Amino acid sequence: MTNGENPSDFSTNKLRDTLVDQARSVGLHDRADALAALPDMLPPLSTMPLIVDTDIGGDPDDAVAIAVAAGRPELALVITSDEHRGRRARLARHLLDLLGRPDVPVVAGKDLGNEKYWAADGLVPNEVPEQSDDLLAAVQQVLARTDSKVRWLGIGPMSNLARVVTEIPDATARLIVTQMGGGLNYRHNDRAEHNIRLDVAAAREVLRAGPRMWIVPSDVTFHPDNEIDSSSAEYELLAKSDGAGLLIRAHMDQWFASFHPGTMQHDAMALAQALGLSFLRFGRVNVGLDEIGRMTAGKHQVSLTRSVDYAAFRSWLLNRLDQVLSHNPSTT
């Protein structure tokens, strides 16, 4: 295929959905429910452009995810969310340059006026310029360069995605979204999960628009086996590295000193789900958001990550970081 899609993946999902409808029409609701619970087949990513929407500069899990994504040739665009007067975009630009990816454009996305959780003071040289803030033009350029679907990995609030699906007519149909955030069993029952809480209206708009969507919730990403601290193998790898590894290590050190002695790898796990890796399991569910943005059962159908083989994930993450930092990127 020249457009990067595998139509059999999509036809299999459509056939499953047709069988669900037929089973319900004749009263076979138990069978319909069983079919509907089967996970979607993921389209292949190897030739599909990848856009990463990140709030890099706070928790360093964003920087780790971007480093791993930079090892993939299909990385086409990085957008920053919850901007800090352009600081996040400049940090992303500097990191990508150190990783040998000056070809990947960076765009400064929506600034939500949030000044909390910045852990990258003094890490970006003064000569790194301000980045463009023309979000729509950058996304349209990625869409225009391919006839295929385009993968959107959201690892921050959904402000930019909400604007894209609202203002670019074919974006909802063409984007395949993997979003880190939410949780049906979020550990704080008095508030919404962080990425949704920062812009609840945007999350509602994305769910209403209905792009094909995988959600990687905090229920699975916030786990002790998913945390990097100063004794972790990943940190030791960064400590032995220069360039990008040195930058990420310094970023982690600021985070450890100012906020928390570890960093949960929420965002690299979301990247792994976007790649369709086998150590994550997911199922189809209907979700919604309550009055303050907490995820509940609802009417919007998504694929939700249910479980993770954490040991396999951490092995994959360490291997990919090692390859990227040694400038030997992998395509898996």
Coordinates of C-alpha atoms in Angstrom, one line a residue, residues 5-6 18 28 37 48 51 76 78 81 87 104 124 138 147 157 192-193 203-204 206 231 268 318:
E5 CA -2.4 2.0 6.0
N6 CA -3.2 -1.6 6.4
T18 CA -21.2 -4.9 12.2
L28 CA -28.2 -11.6 21.4
A37 CA -15.2 -5.9 24.4
M48 CA 2.4 6.7 9.7
I51 CA 2.8 14.1 16.1
A76 CA 7.0 14.6 12.2
V78 CA 6.4 18.2 18.3
S81 CA 0.9 22.2 25.6
R87 CA 9.9 27.9 27.4
V104 CA 11.5 17.8 13.4
V124 CA 18.3 25.8 27.5
A138 CA 2.1 23.0 11.3
D147 CA -2.5 10.2 2.3
P157 CA -3.6 18.6 28.4
A192 CA -9.7 15.0 37.9
E193 CA -6.5 13.6 36.7
A203 CA -11.0 17.2 26.9
R204 CA -14.8 17.4 26.6
V206 CA -12.1 16.0 22.0
S231 CA 18.9 4.3 41.7
A268 CA 6.7 6.7 27.6
L318 CA 15.9 1.1 28.8

